[in-house]
Coordinates of C-alpha atoms and ligand atoms in Angstrom, one line a residue:
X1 CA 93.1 122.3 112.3
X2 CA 95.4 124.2 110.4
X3 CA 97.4 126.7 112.5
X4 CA 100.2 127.6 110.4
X5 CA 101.8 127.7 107.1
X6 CA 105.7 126.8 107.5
X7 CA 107.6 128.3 104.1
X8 CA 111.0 127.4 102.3
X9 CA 112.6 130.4 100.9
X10 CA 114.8 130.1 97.9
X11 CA 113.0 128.8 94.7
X12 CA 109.5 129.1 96.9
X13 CA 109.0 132.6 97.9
X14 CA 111.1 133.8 94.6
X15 CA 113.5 132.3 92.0
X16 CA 116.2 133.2 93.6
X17 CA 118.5 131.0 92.2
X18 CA 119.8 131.4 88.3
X19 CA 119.6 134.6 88.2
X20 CA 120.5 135.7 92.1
X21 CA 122.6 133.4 93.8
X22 CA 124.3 131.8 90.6
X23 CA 125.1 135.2 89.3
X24 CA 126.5 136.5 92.4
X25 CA 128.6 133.3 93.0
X26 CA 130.4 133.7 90.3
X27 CA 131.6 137.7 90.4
X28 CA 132.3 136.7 93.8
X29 CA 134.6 133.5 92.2
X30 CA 135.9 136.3 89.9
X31 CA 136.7 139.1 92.7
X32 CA 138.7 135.9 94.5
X33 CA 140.6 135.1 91.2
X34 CA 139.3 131.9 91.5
X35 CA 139.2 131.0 87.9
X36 CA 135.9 128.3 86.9
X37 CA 132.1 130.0 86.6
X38 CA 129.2 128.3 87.1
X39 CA 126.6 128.2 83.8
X40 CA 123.1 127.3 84.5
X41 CA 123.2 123.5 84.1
X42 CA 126.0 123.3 86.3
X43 CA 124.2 125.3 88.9
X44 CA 121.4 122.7 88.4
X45 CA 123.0 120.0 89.0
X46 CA 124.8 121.7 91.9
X47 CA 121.9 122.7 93.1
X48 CA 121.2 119.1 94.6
X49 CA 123.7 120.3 97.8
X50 CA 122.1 122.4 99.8
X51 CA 123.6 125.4 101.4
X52 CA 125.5 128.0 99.1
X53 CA 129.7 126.9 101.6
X54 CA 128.2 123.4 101.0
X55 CA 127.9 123.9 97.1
X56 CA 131.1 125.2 97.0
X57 CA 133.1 123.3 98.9
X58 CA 131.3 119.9 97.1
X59 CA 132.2 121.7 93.6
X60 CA 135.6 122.5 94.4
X61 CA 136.7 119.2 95.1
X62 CA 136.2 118.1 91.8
X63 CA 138.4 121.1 89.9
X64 CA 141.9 120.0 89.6
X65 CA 142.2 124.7 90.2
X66 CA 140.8 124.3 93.6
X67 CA 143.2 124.5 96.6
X68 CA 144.4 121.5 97.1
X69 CA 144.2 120.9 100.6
X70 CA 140.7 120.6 102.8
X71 CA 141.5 123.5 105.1
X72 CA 142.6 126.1 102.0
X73 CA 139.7 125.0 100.2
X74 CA 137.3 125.7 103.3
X75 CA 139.0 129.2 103.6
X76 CA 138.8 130.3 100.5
X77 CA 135.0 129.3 100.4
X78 CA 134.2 130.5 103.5
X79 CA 135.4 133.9 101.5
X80 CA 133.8 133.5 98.5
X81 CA 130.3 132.7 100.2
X82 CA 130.2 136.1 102.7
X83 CA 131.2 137.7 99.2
X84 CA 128.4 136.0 97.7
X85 CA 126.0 137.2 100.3
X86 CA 127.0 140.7 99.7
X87 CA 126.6 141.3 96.3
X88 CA 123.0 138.8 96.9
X89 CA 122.3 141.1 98.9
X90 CA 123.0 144.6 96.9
X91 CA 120.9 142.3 93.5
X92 CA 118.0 142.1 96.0
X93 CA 117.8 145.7 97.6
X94 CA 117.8 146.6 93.9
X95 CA 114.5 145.2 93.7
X96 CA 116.1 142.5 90.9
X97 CA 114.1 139.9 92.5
X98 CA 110.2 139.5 92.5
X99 CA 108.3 137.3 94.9
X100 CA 106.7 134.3 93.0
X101 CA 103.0 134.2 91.7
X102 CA 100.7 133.7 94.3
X103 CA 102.8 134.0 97.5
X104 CA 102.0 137.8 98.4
X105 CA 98.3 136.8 98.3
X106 CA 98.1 133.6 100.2
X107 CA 100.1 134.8 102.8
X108 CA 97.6 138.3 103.2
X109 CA 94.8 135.9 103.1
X110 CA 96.3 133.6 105.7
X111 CA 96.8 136.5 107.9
X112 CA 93.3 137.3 107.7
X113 CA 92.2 133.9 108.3
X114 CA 94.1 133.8 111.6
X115 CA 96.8 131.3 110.2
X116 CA 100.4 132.1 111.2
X117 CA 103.3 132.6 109.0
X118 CA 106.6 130.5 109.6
X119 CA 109.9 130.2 108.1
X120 CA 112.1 127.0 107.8
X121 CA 115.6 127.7 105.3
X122 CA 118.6 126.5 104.9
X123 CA 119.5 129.9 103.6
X124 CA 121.7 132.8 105.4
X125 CA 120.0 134.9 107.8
X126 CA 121.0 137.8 105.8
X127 CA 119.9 136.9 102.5
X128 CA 116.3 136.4 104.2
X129 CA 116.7 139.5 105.5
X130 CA 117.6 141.6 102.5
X131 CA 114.7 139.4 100.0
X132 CA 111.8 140.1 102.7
X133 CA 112.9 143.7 103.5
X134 CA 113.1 144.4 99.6
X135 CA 109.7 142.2 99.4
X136 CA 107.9 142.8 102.1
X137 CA 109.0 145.8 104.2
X138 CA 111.0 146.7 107.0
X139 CA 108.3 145.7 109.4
X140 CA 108.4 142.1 107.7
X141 CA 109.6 139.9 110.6
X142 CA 106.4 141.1 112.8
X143 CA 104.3 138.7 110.4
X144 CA 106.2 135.8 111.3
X145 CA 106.3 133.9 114.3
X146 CA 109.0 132.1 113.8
X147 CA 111.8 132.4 111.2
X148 CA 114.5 130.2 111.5
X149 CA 117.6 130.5 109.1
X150 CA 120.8 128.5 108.2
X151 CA 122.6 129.9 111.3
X152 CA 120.1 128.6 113.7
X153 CA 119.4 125.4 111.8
X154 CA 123.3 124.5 110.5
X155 CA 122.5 121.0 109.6
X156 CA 120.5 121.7 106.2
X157 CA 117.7 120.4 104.6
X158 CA 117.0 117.9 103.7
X159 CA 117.8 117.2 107.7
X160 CA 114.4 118.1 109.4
X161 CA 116.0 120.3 111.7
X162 CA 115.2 123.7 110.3
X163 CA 111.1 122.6 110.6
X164 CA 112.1 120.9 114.1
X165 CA 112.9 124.6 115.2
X166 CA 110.3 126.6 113.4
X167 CA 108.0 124.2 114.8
X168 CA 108.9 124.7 118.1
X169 CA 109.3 128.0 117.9
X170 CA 105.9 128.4 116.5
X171 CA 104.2 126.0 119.1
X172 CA 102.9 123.8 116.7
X173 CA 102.7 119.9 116.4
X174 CA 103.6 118.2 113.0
X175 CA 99.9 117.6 112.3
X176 CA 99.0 121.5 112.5
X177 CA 100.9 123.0 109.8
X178 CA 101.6 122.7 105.9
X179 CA 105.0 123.1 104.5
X180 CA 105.5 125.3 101.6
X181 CA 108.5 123.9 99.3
X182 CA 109.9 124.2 95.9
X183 CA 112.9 121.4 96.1
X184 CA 112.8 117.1 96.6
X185 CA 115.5 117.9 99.8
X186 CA 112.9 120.5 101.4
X187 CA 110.2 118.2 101.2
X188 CA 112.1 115.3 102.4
X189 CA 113.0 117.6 105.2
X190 CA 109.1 118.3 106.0
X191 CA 108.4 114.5 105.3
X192 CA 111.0 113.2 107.8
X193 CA 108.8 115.0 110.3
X194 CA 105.5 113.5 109.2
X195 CA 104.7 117.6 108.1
X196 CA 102.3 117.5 104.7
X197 CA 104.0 119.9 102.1
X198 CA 102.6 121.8 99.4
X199 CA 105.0 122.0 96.8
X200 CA 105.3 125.1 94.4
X201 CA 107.6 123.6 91.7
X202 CA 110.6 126.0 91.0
X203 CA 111.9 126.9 87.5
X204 CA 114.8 123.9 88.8
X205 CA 112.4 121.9 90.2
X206 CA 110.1 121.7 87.1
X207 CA 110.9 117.3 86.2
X208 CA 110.2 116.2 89.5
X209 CA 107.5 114.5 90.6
X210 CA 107.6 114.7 94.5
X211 CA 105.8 111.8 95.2
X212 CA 105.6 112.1 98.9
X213 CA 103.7 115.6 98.4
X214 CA 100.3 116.4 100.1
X215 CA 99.7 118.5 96.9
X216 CA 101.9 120.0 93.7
X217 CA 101.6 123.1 91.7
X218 CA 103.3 124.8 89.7
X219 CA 102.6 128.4 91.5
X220 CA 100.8 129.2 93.9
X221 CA 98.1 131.0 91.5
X222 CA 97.8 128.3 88.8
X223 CA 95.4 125.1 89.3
X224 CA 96.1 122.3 91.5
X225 CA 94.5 118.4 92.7
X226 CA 93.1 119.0 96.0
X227 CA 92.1 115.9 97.0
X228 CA 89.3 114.5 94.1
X229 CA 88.8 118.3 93.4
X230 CA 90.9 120.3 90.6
X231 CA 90.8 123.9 92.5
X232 CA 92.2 127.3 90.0
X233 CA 94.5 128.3 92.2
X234 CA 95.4 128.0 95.9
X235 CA 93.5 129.8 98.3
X236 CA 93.0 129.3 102.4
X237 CA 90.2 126.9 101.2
X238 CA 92.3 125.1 99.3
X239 CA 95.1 124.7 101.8
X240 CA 92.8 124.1 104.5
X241 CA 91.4 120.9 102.2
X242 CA 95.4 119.8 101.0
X243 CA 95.9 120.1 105.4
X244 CA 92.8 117.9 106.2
X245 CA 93.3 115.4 103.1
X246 CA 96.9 114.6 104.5
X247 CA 96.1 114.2 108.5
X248 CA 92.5 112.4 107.9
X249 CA 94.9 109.9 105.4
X250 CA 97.3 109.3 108.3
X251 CA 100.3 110.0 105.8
X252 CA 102.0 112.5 108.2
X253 CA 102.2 109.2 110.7
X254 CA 103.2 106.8 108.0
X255 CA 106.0 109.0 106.7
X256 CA 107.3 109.6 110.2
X257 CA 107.8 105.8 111.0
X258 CA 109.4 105.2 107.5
X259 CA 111.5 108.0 108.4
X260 CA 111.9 106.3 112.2
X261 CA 112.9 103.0 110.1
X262 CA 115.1 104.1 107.6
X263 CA 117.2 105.6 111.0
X264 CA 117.4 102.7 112.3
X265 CA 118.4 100.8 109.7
X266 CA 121.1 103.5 108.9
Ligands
XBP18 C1 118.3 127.0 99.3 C2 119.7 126.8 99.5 C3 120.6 128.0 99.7 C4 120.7 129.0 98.6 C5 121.9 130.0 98.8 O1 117.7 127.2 100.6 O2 120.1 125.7 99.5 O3 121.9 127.4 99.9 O4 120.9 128.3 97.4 O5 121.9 130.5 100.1 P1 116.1 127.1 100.8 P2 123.2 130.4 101.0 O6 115.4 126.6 99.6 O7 115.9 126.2 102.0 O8 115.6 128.5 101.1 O9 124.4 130.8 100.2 O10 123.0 131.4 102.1 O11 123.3 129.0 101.5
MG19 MG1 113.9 126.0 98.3

């Protein structure tokens, strides 16, 4: 039985990215002095490390600009990323970002269908905060029973680590919930679990073809495969169907001993 939906944040709940993060990256980059920017294929190609100090730090040591040794470098990102948060932030409260197609509706319904809401990001606690408060409401964290952040979770996707916690948080095996993900390292971070995801394709996201997926859509109110059925958009039905079509085919098992192999063997 399905007993909870376990969601990504950036890219699935909103675009957060090209237009949030990216922007407030680089007038954060500017306000240090630091003198590169980041245009929109560079942020989608950057986009493949997770965590915003991550990003930076990976970018920086490939600019001949950047501080030159590790623990200057780590400084001044460590800066620049609380910076970034900040002005995230001020974008979001704002109300610059909307939530994606689909998500406000599928969450009511699960609500009223007696499935819980969960969150698994590798995203600052604060930057969930501001998006859901701007979103949602100030009451927003009483719909979730467990939200689990880049803080608690610090290795990121696509380590399982941040669904190991809202997992346990949420009192749920593998087998009871459905991941909601936009990106190939969020799903492989469900996967490594054996956790069937539903993936809402994100603006970055848009080539890939997420082949270890329970289901794909492109949002969460446009048509999707369930199974041999094409459905118009995804409803509790629908998810209740992608949730029973992966644990009846035993792929949440098959993924978690390739996973348990591929440890091994690394
Ligand atoms: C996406 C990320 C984050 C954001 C920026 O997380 O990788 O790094 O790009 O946020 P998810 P931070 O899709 O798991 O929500 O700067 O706080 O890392
Ligand atoms: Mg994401």
């Amino acid at each position: 039985m399905l007993k909870a939906l376990v969601w990504d944040v950036d890219g699935t709940i909103a675009e957060t990215e090209r237009d949030g993060h990216r922007v407030a990256f680089n007038q954060a980059l500017k306000e240090f002095g630091v003198p590169w920017r980041w245009d929109v294929q560079t942020y989608a190609r950057l986009l493949r490390v997770t965590g915003g100090f991550e990003r930076l730090l990976f970018d920086m040591e490939g600019r001949a600009e950047a501080p030159t040794t590790p623990h200057e470098r780590e400084r001044l990102a460590r800066a620049v990323h609380r910076r970034k948060n900040s002005l995230y932030a001020s974008m979001v409260e704002k109300g610059r970002i909307a939530a994606r197609p689909g998500v406000r509706r599928v969450m009511d319904e699960c609500e009223g269908a007696g499935i819980l809401l969960a969150i698994a990001t590798t995203t600052s606690r604060s930057n969930v905060d501001a998006l859901f408060a701007s979103l949602f409401g100030a009451e927003w964290k009483g719909r979730f029973v467990a939200v689990v952040c880049a803080e608690d979770a610090p290795a990121k996707k696509p380590d399982p680590l941040a669904y190991r916690m809202a997992l346990e948080r949420a009192s749920c095996a593998p087998d009871q919930v459905l991941a909601v993900e936009d990106s190939p390292n969020g799903m492989k971070a469900a996967a490594a679990l054996g956790i069937g995801t539903l993936v809402t394709r994100s603006e970055f996201f848009m080539g890939e073809a997420f082949p270890q997926a329970a289901c794909v859509c492109n949002d969460l109110d446009g048509a999707a495969t369930v199974g041999q059925a094409r459905v118009p958009r995804i409803d509790v039905d629908a998810l209740r169907a992608i949730h029973a079509g992966w644990v009846g085919a035993g792929s949440g098992q098959a993924l978690r001993d390739a996973s348990e192999k591929q440890n091994i063997i690394e």
